[in-house]
Structures are given as C-alpha cells and as structure tokens.
Coordinates of C-alpha atoms in Angstrom, one line a residue:
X1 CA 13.9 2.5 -51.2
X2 CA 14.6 5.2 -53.8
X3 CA 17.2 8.1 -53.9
X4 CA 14.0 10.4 -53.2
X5 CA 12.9 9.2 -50.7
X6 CA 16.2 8.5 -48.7
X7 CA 16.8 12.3 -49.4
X8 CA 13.9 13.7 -48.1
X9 CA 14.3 11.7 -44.9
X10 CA 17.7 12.5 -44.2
X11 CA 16.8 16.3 -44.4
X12 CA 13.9 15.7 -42.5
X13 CA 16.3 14.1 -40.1
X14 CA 18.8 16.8 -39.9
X15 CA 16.2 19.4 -39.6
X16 CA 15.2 17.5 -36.0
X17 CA 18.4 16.5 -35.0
X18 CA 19.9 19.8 -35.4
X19 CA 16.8 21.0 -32.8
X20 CA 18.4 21.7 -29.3
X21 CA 16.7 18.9 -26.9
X22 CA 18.7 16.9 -23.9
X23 CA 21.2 15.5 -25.9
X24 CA 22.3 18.4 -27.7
X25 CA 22.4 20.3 -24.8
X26 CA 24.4 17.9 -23.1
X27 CA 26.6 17.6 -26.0
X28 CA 27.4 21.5 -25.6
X29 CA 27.5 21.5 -21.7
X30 CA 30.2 18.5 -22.2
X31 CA 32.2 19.8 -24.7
X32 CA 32.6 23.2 -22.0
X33 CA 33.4 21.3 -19.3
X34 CA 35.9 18.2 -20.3
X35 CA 36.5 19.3 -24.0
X36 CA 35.8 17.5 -26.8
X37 CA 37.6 13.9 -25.7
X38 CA 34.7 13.7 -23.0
X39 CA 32.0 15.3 -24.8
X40 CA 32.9 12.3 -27.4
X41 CA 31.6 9.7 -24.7
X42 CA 28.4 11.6 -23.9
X43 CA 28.0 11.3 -27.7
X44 CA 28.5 7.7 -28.1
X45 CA 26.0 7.3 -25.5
X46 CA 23.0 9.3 -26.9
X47 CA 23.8 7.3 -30.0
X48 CA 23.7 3.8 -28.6
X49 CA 20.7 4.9 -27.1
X50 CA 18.8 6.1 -30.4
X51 CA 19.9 2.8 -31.8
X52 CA 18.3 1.1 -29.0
X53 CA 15.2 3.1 -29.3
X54 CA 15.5 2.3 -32.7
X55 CA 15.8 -1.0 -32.7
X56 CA 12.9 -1.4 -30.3
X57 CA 10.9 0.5 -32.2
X58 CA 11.1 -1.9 -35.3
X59 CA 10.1 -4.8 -32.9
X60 CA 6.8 -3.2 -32.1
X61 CA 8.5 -0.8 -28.9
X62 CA 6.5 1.9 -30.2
X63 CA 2.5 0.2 -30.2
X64 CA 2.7 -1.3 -26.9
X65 CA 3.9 2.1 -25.4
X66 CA 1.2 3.7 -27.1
X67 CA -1.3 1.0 -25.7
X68 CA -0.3 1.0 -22.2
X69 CA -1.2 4.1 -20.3
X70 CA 0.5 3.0 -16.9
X71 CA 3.7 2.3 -18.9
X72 CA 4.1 5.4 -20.7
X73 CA 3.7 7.5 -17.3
X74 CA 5.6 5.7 -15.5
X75 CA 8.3 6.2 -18.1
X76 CA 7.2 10.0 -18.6
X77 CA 7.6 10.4 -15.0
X78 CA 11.2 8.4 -14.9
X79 CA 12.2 10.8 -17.9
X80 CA 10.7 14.2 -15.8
X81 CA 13.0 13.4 -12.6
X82 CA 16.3 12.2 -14.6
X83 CA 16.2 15.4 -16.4
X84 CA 15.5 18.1 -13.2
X85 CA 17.9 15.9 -11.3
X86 CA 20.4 16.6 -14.2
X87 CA 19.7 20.0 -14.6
X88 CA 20.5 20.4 -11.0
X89 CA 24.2 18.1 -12.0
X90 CA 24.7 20.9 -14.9
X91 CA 23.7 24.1 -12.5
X92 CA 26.4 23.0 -10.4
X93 CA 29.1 22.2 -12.8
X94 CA 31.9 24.4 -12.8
X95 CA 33.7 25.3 -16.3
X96 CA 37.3 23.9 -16.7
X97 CA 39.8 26.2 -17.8
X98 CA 41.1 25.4 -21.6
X99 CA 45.2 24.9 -19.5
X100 CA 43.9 22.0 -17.1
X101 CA 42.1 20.7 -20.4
X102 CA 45.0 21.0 -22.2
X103 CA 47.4 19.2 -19.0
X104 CA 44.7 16.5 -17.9
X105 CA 45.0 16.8 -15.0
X106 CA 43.7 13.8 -12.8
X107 CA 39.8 14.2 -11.3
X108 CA 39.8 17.7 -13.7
X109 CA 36.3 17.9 -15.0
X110 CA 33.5 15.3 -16.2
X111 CA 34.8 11.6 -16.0
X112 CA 34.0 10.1 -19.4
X113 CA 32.0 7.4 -17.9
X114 CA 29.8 9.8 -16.6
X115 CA 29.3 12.0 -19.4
X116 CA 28.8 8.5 -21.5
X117 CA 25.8 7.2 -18.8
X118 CA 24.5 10.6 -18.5
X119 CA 23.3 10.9 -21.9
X120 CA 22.5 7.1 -22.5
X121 CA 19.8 7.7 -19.3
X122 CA 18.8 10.8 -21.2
X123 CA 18.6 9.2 -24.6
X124 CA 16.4 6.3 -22.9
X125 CA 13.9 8.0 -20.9
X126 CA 11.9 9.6 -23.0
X127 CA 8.7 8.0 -23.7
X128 CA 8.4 10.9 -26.8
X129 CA 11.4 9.9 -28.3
X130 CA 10.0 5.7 -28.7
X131 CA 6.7 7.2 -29.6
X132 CA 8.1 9.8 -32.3
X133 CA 10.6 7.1 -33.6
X134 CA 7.4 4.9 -33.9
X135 CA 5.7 7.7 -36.1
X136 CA 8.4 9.1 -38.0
X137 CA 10.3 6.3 -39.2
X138 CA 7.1 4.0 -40.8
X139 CA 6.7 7.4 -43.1
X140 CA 9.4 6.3 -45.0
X141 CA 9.0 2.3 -45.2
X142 CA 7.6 1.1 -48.7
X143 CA 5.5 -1.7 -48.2
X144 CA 6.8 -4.2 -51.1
X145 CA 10.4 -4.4 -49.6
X146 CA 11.4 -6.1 -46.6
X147 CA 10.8 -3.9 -43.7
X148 CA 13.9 -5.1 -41.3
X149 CA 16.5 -3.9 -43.8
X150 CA 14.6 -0.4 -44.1
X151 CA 14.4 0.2 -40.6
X152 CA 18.2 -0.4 -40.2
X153 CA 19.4 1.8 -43.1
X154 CA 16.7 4.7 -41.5
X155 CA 18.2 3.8 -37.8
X156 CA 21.9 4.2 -39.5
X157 CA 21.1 6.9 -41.7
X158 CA 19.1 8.7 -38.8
X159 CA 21.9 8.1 -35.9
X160 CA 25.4 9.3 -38.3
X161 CA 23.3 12.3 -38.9
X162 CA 22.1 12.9 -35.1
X163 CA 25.7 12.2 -34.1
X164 CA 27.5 14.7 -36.9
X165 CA 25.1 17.3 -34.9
X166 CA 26.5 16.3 -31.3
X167 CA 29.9 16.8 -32.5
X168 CA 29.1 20.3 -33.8
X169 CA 27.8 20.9 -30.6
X170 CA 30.6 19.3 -28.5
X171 CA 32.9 21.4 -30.5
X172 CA 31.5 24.5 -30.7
X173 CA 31.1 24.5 -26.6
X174 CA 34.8 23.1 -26.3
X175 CA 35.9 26.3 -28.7
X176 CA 33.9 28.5 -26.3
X177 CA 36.0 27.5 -23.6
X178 CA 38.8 29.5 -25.1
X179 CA 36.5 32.6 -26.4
X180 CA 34.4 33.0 -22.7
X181 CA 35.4 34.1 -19.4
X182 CA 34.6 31.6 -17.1
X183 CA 31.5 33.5 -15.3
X184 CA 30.4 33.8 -18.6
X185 CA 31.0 29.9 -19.4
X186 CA 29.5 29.0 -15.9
X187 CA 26.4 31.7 -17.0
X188 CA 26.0 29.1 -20.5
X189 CA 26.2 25.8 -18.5
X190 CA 23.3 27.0 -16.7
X191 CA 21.1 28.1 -19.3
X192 CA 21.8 24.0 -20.5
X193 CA 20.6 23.6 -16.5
X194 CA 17.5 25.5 -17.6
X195 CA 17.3 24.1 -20.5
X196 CA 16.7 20.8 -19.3
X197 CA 14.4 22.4 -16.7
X198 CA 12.5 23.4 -19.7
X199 CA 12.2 20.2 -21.2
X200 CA 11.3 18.5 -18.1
X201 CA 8.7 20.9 -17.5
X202 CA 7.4 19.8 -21.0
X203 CA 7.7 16.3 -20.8
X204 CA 5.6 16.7 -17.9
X205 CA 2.2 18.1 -19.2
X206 CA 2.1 16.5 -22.3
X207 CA 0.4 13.5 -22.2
X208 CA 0.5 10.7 -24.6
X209 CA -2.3 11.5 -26.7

C-alpha cells in the first residue's frame, strides 16, 4: 500500500470521523457531564467497537448483512430503540458543575462504566456502520498484497483518527462546562438528546438498499 494512497484514505477518514453522528455526540454530552476522565471511557468504547466492526467486516461481516434482509432489520430496528432510549438517558441528564468535577465527589455524574457501555451499544448497533465499513474500506485494498495486513493498518489507521476526534469532542464539551451556565449546558445536552432523536429517526427510514 503506497504513501498515496494511505493519504488519501486517512483524509477521507478524518473528513467522516470528524461528522457529528452518536459517538461524537456522546463524546460531547460526556465530556459536559463527567469531564474528560469519563468522557475517556465512552471513548474507549466507541473505539473497541469500530474495531470490532472492523474486524468483522474483514471476515465477510459486511456481505452476509447485505444478504440477509431479516438480519439487517432486525439490527436496524435494535439500533432505532437503543438510540431514542438514549436520547431520552441524555434529555434527562443534568450538567455537573466544573467544583464537584473538580472534588469527585462519590455518585457525582456519569459512572465510567456506563459512559464506556453506552457508546460500545451505540458503536455496535448500527447496521450502516458494518455495511459502510464493508464499502469504504475495500476502496483502498490493492489486490496483489495480502488483504489481512491491509485491513488492519486501515482498521488502526481509521480508529486513532476516529478516536483523536472523540477527544476533541470530549474536551471541548468538558471546557464548556466552565464557559456555560448550567441552563445553558443542560439546553446543549439536549440538543445531543435530539440529536440522537435525529439519527434514530434516520436509521429508521433508510432501508438497506
């Protein structure tokens, strides 16, 4: 795989990672509500789950989703409910103040081991995601080399990219913790609610073809 065409696909890469979608969103929503130590977990488990994705994907994930009807609703539909009933988990959140960030207080804000399952669940129920991996990431495969090495490079090129973007999100939320009143945090954290509304609402009419 040449320089080129590594280059090309890590801009293409950052160009969609730095897209708002579920992840990002949480990512934002985290870093407002626990600061950037707990938006850090949410972030390690969006990336574990684009590996897995990933990974599935290069063992053939991505055709039998696209061949099987039932399967890709059923997962569409999964993906549709996980993402209203977490828009209704970030309506409700209330923003922590930057001083019970700062002390840690116990039970203050979003456990990391939620914020970590939260967006693993997100990261792996979207049937769009397997099927756009399955897509995108052959684009960039050269025939004469052996394909399992190439699909890990583009998996670990494609994941420290989507993950760099997380962190700017995490931290720009956790900064806007001190910039924002809290009605006007607990106003942002809803528009992520919506957000993933949205998205949900999207997922929902498109259909596989």
């Amino acid at each position: 795989m040449d320089f080129n065409t590594l280059a090309l696909y890590a801009i293409s890469s950052l160009l969609l990672a730095a897209t708002p979608g579920p992840t990002m969103l949480l990512a934002l929503s985290n870093g407002m509500s626990g600061g950037l130590r707990v938006a850090v977990f949410g972030i390690l488990g969006a990336s574990l789950g684009s590996s897995l994705l990933i990974t599935g994907v290069a063992f053939g994930l991505g055709s039998l989703l696209a061949s099987s009807e039932s399967l890709f609703n059923a997962l569409r539909w999964f993906g549709v409910a996980y993402l209203c009933w977490l828009g209704w988990k970030l309506w409700r959140t209330q923003p922590v103040p930057l001083s019970q960030q700062l002390a840690c207080t116990s039970g203050t804000g979003l456990p990391p081991r939620t914020a970590f399952l939260r967006s693993l669940g997100v990261a792996l129920s979207n049937p769009k995601a397997i099927l756009f991996f399955a897509a995108f990431l052959p684009q960039f495969i050269q025939p004469s080399m052996p394909q399992g090495v190439q699909f890990l490079w583009l998996g670990v090129i494609f994941v420290v990219i989507d993950t760099l973007v997380m962190v700017a999100y995490a931290q720009a939320g956790a900064r806007l913790v001190n910039i924002l009143s809290l009605s006007a945090l607990r106003l942002l954290n809803r528009a992520c609610a919506a957000g993933m509304w949205l998205l949900a609402g999207t997922l929902a009419v498109l259909r596989e073809h």
